[in-house]
PDB file of C-alpha atoms (C1' of nucleotides) in Angstrom:
ATOM      1  CA  VAL A  77     142.795 157.514 109.775  1.00  0.00           C
ATOM      2  CA  ARG A  78     142.187 156.925 113.443  1.00  0.00           C
ATOM      3  CA  ARG A  79     138.635 156.012 114.381  1.00  0.00           C
ATOM      4  CA  THR A  80     137.410 155.705 117.977  1.00  0.00           C
ATOM      5  CA  LEU A  81     136.049 152.233 118.630  1.00  0.00           C
ATOM      6  CA  SER A  82     132.281 152.263 119.048  1.00  0.00           C
ATOM      7  CA  ARG A  83     130.403 151.264 122.165  1.00  0.00           C
ATOM      8  CA  ALA A  84     128.903 148.464 120.082  1.00  0.00           C
ATOM      9  CA  PHE A  85     132.405 147.058 119.562  1.00  0.00           C
ATOM     10  CA  PHE A  86     132.771 146.554 123.313  1.00  0.00           C
ATOM     11  CA  ALA A  87     129.148 145.495 123.933  1.00  0.00           C
ATOM     12  CA  ARG A  88     129.827 141.979 122.670  1.00  0.00           C
ATOM     13  CA  ASP A  89     131.121 138.735 124.093  1.00  0.00           C
ATOM     14  CA  THR A  90     134.409 139.301 125.883  1.00  0.00           C
ATOM     15  CA  LEU A  91     136.385 136.687 123.943  1.00  0.00           C
ATOM     16  CA  SER A  92     135.645 138.364 120.600  1.00  0.00           C
ATOM     17  CA  VAL A  93     136.538 141.770 121.965  1.00  0.00           C
ATOM     18  CA  ALA A  94     139.778 140.493 123.516  1.00  0.00           C
ATOM     19  CA  ARG A  95     140.780 138.938 120.206  1.00  0.00           C
ATOM     20  CA  GLU A  96     139.880 141.978 118.118  1.00  0.00           C
ATOM     21  CA  LEU A  97     141.571 144.516 120.403  1.00  0.00           C
ATOM     22  CA  LEU A  98     144.947 143.229 119.203  1.00  0.00           C
ATOM     23  CA  GLY A  99     146.503 145.830 116.930  1.00  0.00           C
ATOM     24  CA  LYS A 100     144.288 148.641 118.193  1.00  0.00           C
ATOM     25  CA  VAL A 101     145.816 151.846 119.563  1.00  0.00           C
ATOM     26  CA  LEU A 102     145.423 152.930 123.173  1.00  0.00           C
ATOM     27  CA  ALA A 103     145.981 156.649 123.701  1.00  0.00           C
ATOM     28  CA  VAL A 104     146.490 158.132 127.158  1.00  0.00           C
ATOM     29  CA  GLY A 105     146.865 161.848 126.733  1.00  0.00           C
ATOM     30  CA  PRO A 106     149.912 162.367 124.479  1.00  0.00           C
ATOM     31  CA  ARG A 107     151.116 158.773 124.836  1.00  0.00           C
ATOM     32  CA  ALA A 108     150.004 155.984 122.530  1.00  0.00           C
ATOM     33  CA  VAL A 109     150.678 152.264 122.312  1.00  0.00           C
ATOM     34  CA  ARG A 110     149.522 149.402 120.113  1.00  0.00           C
ATOM     35  CA  ILE A 111     147.924 146.504 122.004  1.00  0.00           C
ATOM     36  CA  VAL A 112     149.671 143.146 121.473  1.00  0.00           C
ATOM     37  CA  GLU A 113     148.423 140.957 124.356  1.00  0.00           C
ATOM     38  CA  THR A 114     145.035 140.645 126.078  1.00  0.00           C
ATOM     39  CA  GLU A 115     143.126 138.334 128.398  1.00  0.00           C
ATOM     40  CA  ALA A 116     139.369 137.857 128.834  1.00  0.00           C
ATOM     41  CA  TYR A 117     137.674 137.777 132.248  1.00  0.00           C
ATOM     42  CA  PHE A 118     133.910 137.557 132.504  1.00  0.00           C
ATOM     43  CA  GLY A 119     130.861 136.196 134.252  1.00  0.00           C
ATOM     44  CA  THR A 120     131.350 133.457 136.828  1.00  0.00           C
ATOM     45  CA  ASP A 121     134.817 132.423 135.645  1.00  0.00           C
ATOM     46  CA  PRO A 122     136.673 131.781 138.935  1.00  0.00           C
ATOM     47  CA  ALA A 123     139.611 133.976 137.880  1.00  0.00           C
ATOM     48  CA  SER A 124     137.352 136.981 137.232  1.00  0.00           C
ATOM     49  CA  HIS A 125     136.620 139.605 139.863  1.00  0.00           C
ATOM     50  CA  SER A 126     133.001 139.310 138.760  1.00  0.00           C
ATOM     51  CA  ARG A 127     132.771 135.680 139.886  1.00  0.00           C
ATOM     52  CA  ARG A 128     130.805 136.469 143.070  1.00  0.00           C
ATOM     53  CA  GLY A 129     128.643 139.224 141.628  1.00  0.00           C
ATOM     54  CA  PRO A 130     129.045 142.985 141.826  1.00  0.00           C
ATOM     55  CA  THR A 131     131.207 144.113 144.759  1.00  0.00           C
ATOM     56  CA  PRO A 132     132.246 147.746 145.330  1.00  0.00           C
ATOM     57  CA  ARG A 133     135.483 147.123 143.453  1.00  0.00           C
ATOM     58  CA  CYS A 134     134.227 145.189 140.433  1.00  0.00           C
ATOM     59  CA  ALA A 135     130.696 146.612 140.024  1.00  0.00           C
ATOM     60  CA  ILE A 136     131.941 148.559 137.048  1.00  0.00           C
ATOM     61  CA  MET A 137     132.373 145.261 135.192  1.00  0.00           C
ATOM     62  CA  PHE A 138     128.583 144.880 135.314  1.00  0.00           C
ATOM     63  CA  GLY A 139     127.928 148.356 133.938  1.00  0.00           C
ATOM     64  CA  PRO A 140     128.022 149.897 130.455  1.00  0.00           C
ATOM     65  CA  PRO A 141     130.873 148.813 128.150  1.00  0.00           C
ATOM     66  CA  ARG A 142     133.684 150.951 126.682  1.00  0.00           C
ATOM     67  CA  VAL A 143     134.763 152.062 130.157  1.00  0.00           C
ATOM     68  CA  ALA A 144     138.110 151.563 131.907  1.00  0.00           C
ATOM     69  CA  TYR A 145     138.234 149.185 134.879  1.00  0.00           C
ATOM     70  CA  VAL A 146     141.450 149.870 136.795  1.00  0.00           C
ATOM     71  CA  TYR A 147     142.323 148.094 140.017  1.00  0.00           C
ATOM     72  CA  PHE A 148     145.289 148.135 142.371  1.00  0.00           C
ATOM     73  CA  CYS A 149     147.036 144.822 142.862  1.00  0.00           C
ATOM     74  CA  TYR A 150     149.675 143.415 145.234  1.00  0.00           C
ATOM     75  CA  GLY A 151     150.267 146.784 146.819  1.00  0.00           C
ATOM     76  CA  MET A 152     152.114 148.372 143.919  1.00  0.00           C
ATOM     77  CA  HIS A 153     150.673 147.595 140.507  1.00  0.00           C
ATOM     78  CA  HIS A 154     147.761 148.987 138.589  1.00  0.00           C
ATOM     79  CA  MET A 155     145.899 146.767 136.103  1.00  0.00           C
ATOM     80  CA  LEU A 156     144.045 148.215 133.122  1.00  0.00           C
ATOM     81  CA  ASN A 157     140.926 146.488 131.783  1.00  0.00           C
ATOM     82  CA  PHE A 158     138.285 147.493 129.219  1.00  0.00           C
ATOM     83  CA  VAL A 159     134.694 146.757 130.222  1.00  0.00           C
ATOM     84  CA  THR A 160     132.837 144.559 127.743  1.00  0.00           C
ATOM     85  CA  GLU A 161     129.413 142.905 127.312  1.00  0.00           C
ATOM     86  CA  PRO A 162     126.089 144.780 127.393  1.00  0.00           C
ATOM     87  CA  ALA A 163     125.226 146.529 130.687  1.00  0.00           C
ATOM     88  CA  GLY A 164     123.981 143.956 133.187  1.00  0.00           C
ATOM     89  CA  ARG A 165     126.494 141.300 132.155  1.00  0.00           C
ATOM     90  CA  ALA A 166     129.984 141.267 133.636  1.00  0.00           C
ATOM     91  CA  GLY A 167     133.049 141.270 131.422  1.00  0.00           C
ATOM     92  CA  ALA A 168     136.426 142.935 130.939  1.00  0.00           C
ATOM     93  CA  VAL A 169     139.563 142.573 128.857  1.00  0.00           C
ATOM     94  CA  LEU A 170     142.877 142.853 130.720  1.00  0.00           C
ATOM     95  CA  ILE A 171     145.448 144.733 128.636  1.00  0.00           C
ATOM     96  CA  ARG A 172     148.647 142.755 129.296  1.00  0.00           C
ATOM     97  CA  ALA A 173     151.147 144.246 126.853  1.00  0.00           C
ATOM     98  CA  ALA A 174     151.532 146.844 124.141  1.00  0.00           C
ATOM     99  CA  ALA A 175     154.099 148.098 121.672  1.00  0.00           C
ATOM    100  CA  PRO A 176     155.199 151.719 122.125  1.00  0.00           C
ATOM    101  CA  ALA A 177     153.733 153.920 119.399  1.00  0.00           C
ATOM    102  CA  SER A 178     154.402 157.512 120.369  1.00  0.00           C
ATOM    103  CA  GLY A 179     155.533 159.320 123.469  1.00  0.00           C
ATOM    104  CA  VAL A 180     156.232 156.076 125.325  1.00  0.00           C
ATOM    105  CA  LEU A 181     159.771 155.209 126.315  1.00  0.00           C
ATOM    106  CA  ALA A 182     159.363 152.680 129.125  1.00  0.00           C
ATOM    107  CA  PRO A 183     158.574 149.041 128.342  1.00  0.00           C
ATOM    108  CA  ALA A 184     154.865 148.225 128.307  1.00  0.00           C
ATOM    109  CA  ASN A 185     155.157 144.444 128.529  1.00  0.00           C
ATOM    110  CA  GLY A 186     153.219 143.013 131.452  1.00  0.00           C
ATOM    111  CA  PRO A 187     150.060 144.598 132.845  1.00  0.00           C
ATOM    112  CA  GLY A 188     151.812 146.384 135.721  1.00  0.00           C
ATOM    113  CA  ARG A 189     154.578 147.869 133.595  1.00  0.00           C
ATOM    114  CA  LEU A 190     152.048 148.912 130.957  1.00  0.00           C
ATOM    115  CA  CYS A 191     150.140 150.999 133.474  1.00  0.00           C
ATOM    116  CA  LYS A 192     153.357 152.460 134.790  1.00  0.00           C
ATOM    117  CA  ALA A 193     154.556 153.395 131.292  1.00  0.00           C
ATOM    118  CA  LEU A 194     151.243 155.076 130.489  1.00  0.00           C
ATOM    119  CA  GLY A 195     150.691 156.670 133.875  1.00  0.00           C
ATOM    120  CA  ILE A 196     147.470 154.724 134.485  1.00  0.00           C
ATOM    121  CA  THR A 197     146.248 154.901 138.082  1.00  0.00           C
ATOM    122  CA  LEU A 198     143.002 154.435 139.990  1.00  0.00           C
ATOM    123  CA  ALA A 199     142.169 157.966 138.862  1.00  0.00           C
ATOM    124  CA  HIS A 200     141.420 156.413 135.455  1.00  0.00           C
ATOM    125  CA  ASN A 201     138.941 153.898 136.867  1.00  0.00           C
ATOM    126  CA  GLY A 202     135.530 154.384 135.294  1.00  0.00           C
ATOM    127  CA  LEU A 203     136.687 156.763 132.574  1.00  0.00           C
ATOM    128  CA  SER A 204     135.235 156.442 129.103  1.00  0.00           C
ATOM    129  CA  LEU A 205     137.456 154.868 126.456  1.00  0.00           C
ATOM    130  CA  ALA A 206     136.189 157.487 124.019  1.00  0.00           C
ATOM    131  CA  GLY A 207     136.883 160.545 126.159  1.00  0.00           C
ATOM    132  CA  PRO A 208     139.523 163.256 126.385  1.00  0.00           C
ATOM    133  CA  ARG A 209     141.878 161.299 128.666  1.00  0.00           C
ATOM    134  CA  LEU A 210     141.545 157.768 127.291  1.00  0.00           C
ATOM    135  CA  LYS A 211     140.943 156.632 123.756  1.00  0.00           C
ATOM    136  CA  VAL A 212     140.937 153.295 121.971  1.00  0.00           C
ATOM    137  CA  LEU A 213     141.439 153.771 118.256  1.00  0.00           C
ATOM    138  CA  ASP A 214     141.368 151.759 115.066  1.00  0.00           C
ATOM    139  CA  ASP A 215     143.923 153.019 112.545  1.00  0.00           C
ATOM    140  CA  GLY A 216     143.305 150.225 110.070  1.00  0.00           C
ATOM    141  CA  PHE A 217     146.246 148.106 111.144  1.00  0.00           C
ATOM    142  CA  THR A 218     145.629 144.353 111.337  1.00  0.00           C
ATOM    143  CA  PRO A 219     148.097 141.981 113.019  1.00  0.00           C
ATOM    144  CA  ALA A 220     149.551 139.410 110.623  1.00  0.00           C
ATOM    145  CA  ALA A 221     148.912 136.452 112.929  1.00  0.00           C
ATOM    146  CA  VAL A 222     147.172 135.977 116.253  1.00  0.00           C
ATOM    147  CA  ARG A 223     147.626 133.127 118.713  1.00  0.00           C
ATOM    148  CA  ARG A 224     145.702 132.087 121.808  1.00  0.00           C
ATOM    149  CA  SER A 225     146.769 130.304 124.974  1.00  0.00           C
ATOM    150  CA  ARG A 226     145.903 129.778 128.606  1.00  0.00           C
ATOM    151  CA  ARG A 227     146.064 132.866 130.796  1.00  0.00           C
ATOM    152  CA  VAL A 228     149.116 134.019 132.741  1.00  0.00           C
ATOM    153  CA  GLY A 229     149.582 134.506 136.455  1.00  0.00           C
ATOM    154  CA  ILE A 230     146.368 133.007 137.770  1.00  0.00           C
ATOM    155  CA  ARG A 231     145.839 130.054 140.094  1.00  0.00           C
ATOM    156  CA  VAL A 232     142.204 129.337 139.298  1.00  0.00           C
ATOM    157  CA  GLY A 233     140.583 128.954 135.916  1.00  0.00           C
ATOM    158  CA  VAL A 234     143.974 128.102 134.479  1.00  0.00           C
ATOM    159  CA  ASP A 235     142.520 125.768 131.848  1.00  0.00           C
ATOM    160  CA  LYS A 236     140.600 128.439 129.914  1.00  0.00           C
ATOM    161  CA  PRO A 237     142.379 129.465 126.640  1.00  0.00           C
ATOM    162  CA  TRP A 238     141.404 133.095 126.994  1.00  0.00           C
ATOM    163  CA  ARG A 239     144.697 134.865 126.345  1.00  0.00           C
ATOM    164  CA  PHE A 240     145.318 136.406 122.914  1.00  0.00           C
ATOM    165  CA  PHE A 241     148.540 137.843 121.527  1.00  0.00           C
ATOM    166  CA  VAL A 242     150.235 138.933 118.303  1.00  0.00           C
ATOM    167  CA  ALA A 243     152.432 136.094 117.077  1.00  0.00           C
ATOM    168  CA  GLY A 244     156.128 136.845 117.294  1.00  0.00           C
ATOM    169  CA  ASP A 245     155.763 140.339 118.679  1.00  0.00           C
ATOM    170  CA  PRO A 246     158.762 141.140 120.890  1.00  0.00           C
ATOM    171  CA  HIS A 247     156.611 143.020 123.413  1.00  0.00           C
ATOM    172  CA  VAL A 248     154.484 139.993 124.343  1.00  0.00           C
ATOM    173  CA  SER A 249     155.175 138.526 127.796  1.00  0.00           C
ATOM    174  CA  PRO A 250     157.850 135.802 127.479  1.00  0.00           C
ATOM    175  CA  CYS A 251     155.848 133.197 129.402  1.00  0.00           C
ATOM    176  CA  PRO A 252     155.637 129.385 129.015  1.00  0.00           C
ATOM    177  CA  GLN A 253     152.127 129.737 127.604  1.00  0.00           C
ATOM    178  CA  ASN A 254     153.626 131.078 124.380  1.00  0.00           C
ATOM    179  CA  LYS A 255     155.003 127.654 123.509  1.00  0.00           C
ATOM    180  CA  GLU A 256     151.724 125.807 124.008  1.00  0.00           C
ATOM    181  CA  SER A 257     149.707 128.477 122.159  1.00  0.00           C
ATOM    182  CA  LYS A 258     147.711 127.792 119.011  1.00  0.00           C
ATOM    183  CA  PRO A 259     146.956 129.895 115.927  1.00  0.00           C
ATOM    184  CA  CYS A 260     143.735 131.839 116.310  1.00  0.00           C
ATOM    185  CA  ARG A 261     141.471 132.793 113.449  1.00  0.00           C
ATOM    186  CA  ASN A 262     138.834 135.498 113.569  1.00  0.00           C
TER     187      ASN A 262
ATOM    188  C1'  DA B 139     163.284 130.097 145.194  1.00  0.00           C
ATOM    189  C1'  DA B 140     161.381 133.248 148.410  1.00  0.00           C
ATOM    190  C1'  DC B 141     159.632 137.539 149.530  1.00  0.00           C
ATOM    191  C1'  DA B 142     157.854 142.361 150.060  1.00  0.00           C
ATOM    192  C1'  DG B 143     154.245 145.488 149.075  1.00  0.00           C
ATOM    193  C1'  DG B 144     148.711 146.752 150.239  1.00  0.00           C
ATOM    194  C1'  DA B 145     143.718 146.886 149.060  1.00  0.00           C
ATOM    195  C1'  DT B 146     139.781 143.835 148.364  1.00  0.00           C
ATOM    196  C1'  DG B 147     136.476 140.449 149.687  1.00  0.00           C
ATOM    197  C1'  DC B 148     135.284 136.329 151.760  1.00  0.00           C
ATOM    198  C1'  DA B 149     135.517 132.779 155.504  1.00  0.00           C
ATOM    199  C1'  DA B 150     136.169 131.934 160.186  1.00  0.00           C
TER     200       DA B 150
ATOM    201  C1'  DT C 199     140.904 138.561 162.273  1.00  0.00           C
ATOM    202  C1'  DG C 200     143.046 135.772 158.890  1.00  0.00           C
ATOM    203  C1'  DC C 201     143.921 134.452 154.215  1.00  0.00           C
ATOM    204  C1'  DA C 202     144.242 134.342 149.114  1.00  0.00           C
ATOM    205  C1'  DT C 203     144.873 137.190 145.136  1.00  0.00           C
ATOM    206  C1'  DC C 204     144.562 138.710 137.212  1.00  0.00           C
ATOM    207  C1'  DC C 205     152.541 141.349 139.612  1.00  0.00           C
ATOM    208  C1'  DT C 206     157.269 142.734 139.592  1.00  0.00           C
ATOM    209  C1'  DG C 207     161.700 143.830 141.426  1.00  0.00           C
ATOM    210  C1'  DT C 208     164.937 142.427 144.776  1.00  0.00           C
ATOM    211  C1'  DT C 209     167.205 139.314 147.699  1.00  0.00           C
ATOM    212  C1'  DT C 210     168.567 134.441 149.237  1.00  0.00           C
TER     213       DT C 210
END
DNA sequence: AACAGGATGCAA
DNA sequence: TGCATCCTGTTT
């Protein structure tokens, strides 16, 4: 059984949502993947777009949860985030990697490749995660083991252990942070 | 190891 | 007007 994740699921603290999104299914039209790596960005964390308050680009992070926040990065990559926290508080979970589930052939490891494999563009920015084009589903699957580490690819806020991934999954980014990671309980 | 690619948002 | 930035593929 596939159940759409509730708005209440996303309207919580970003770290809990990032952790619990592991193993969930992301469906983009006919394509589906299972999320295996996430990172949390919220509030005044210096690595978060929300750090200086709502700008035209990141204002969506301050709005209602269970919405896609997509931005264009380095001139060629799209990044997919899920908005978290109650409206009025800024938060989002960056979807960094996923395992192909159905209709996906290209690798979905790394946030840029994931968007490319799923066809995510700025046209998806602001869309509901419980709508006809985007869905986040719980099919009852629970990852055997979850680990947490520092985040990848940032130059500020590097000390925060706000990256979560499925232990041993081959689709997780092969970065140095994997070695220094620690087991993560619910 | 360096670099291109381009929009965003701030500092200067 | 300049500069840094939540990336990846290509070239030194």
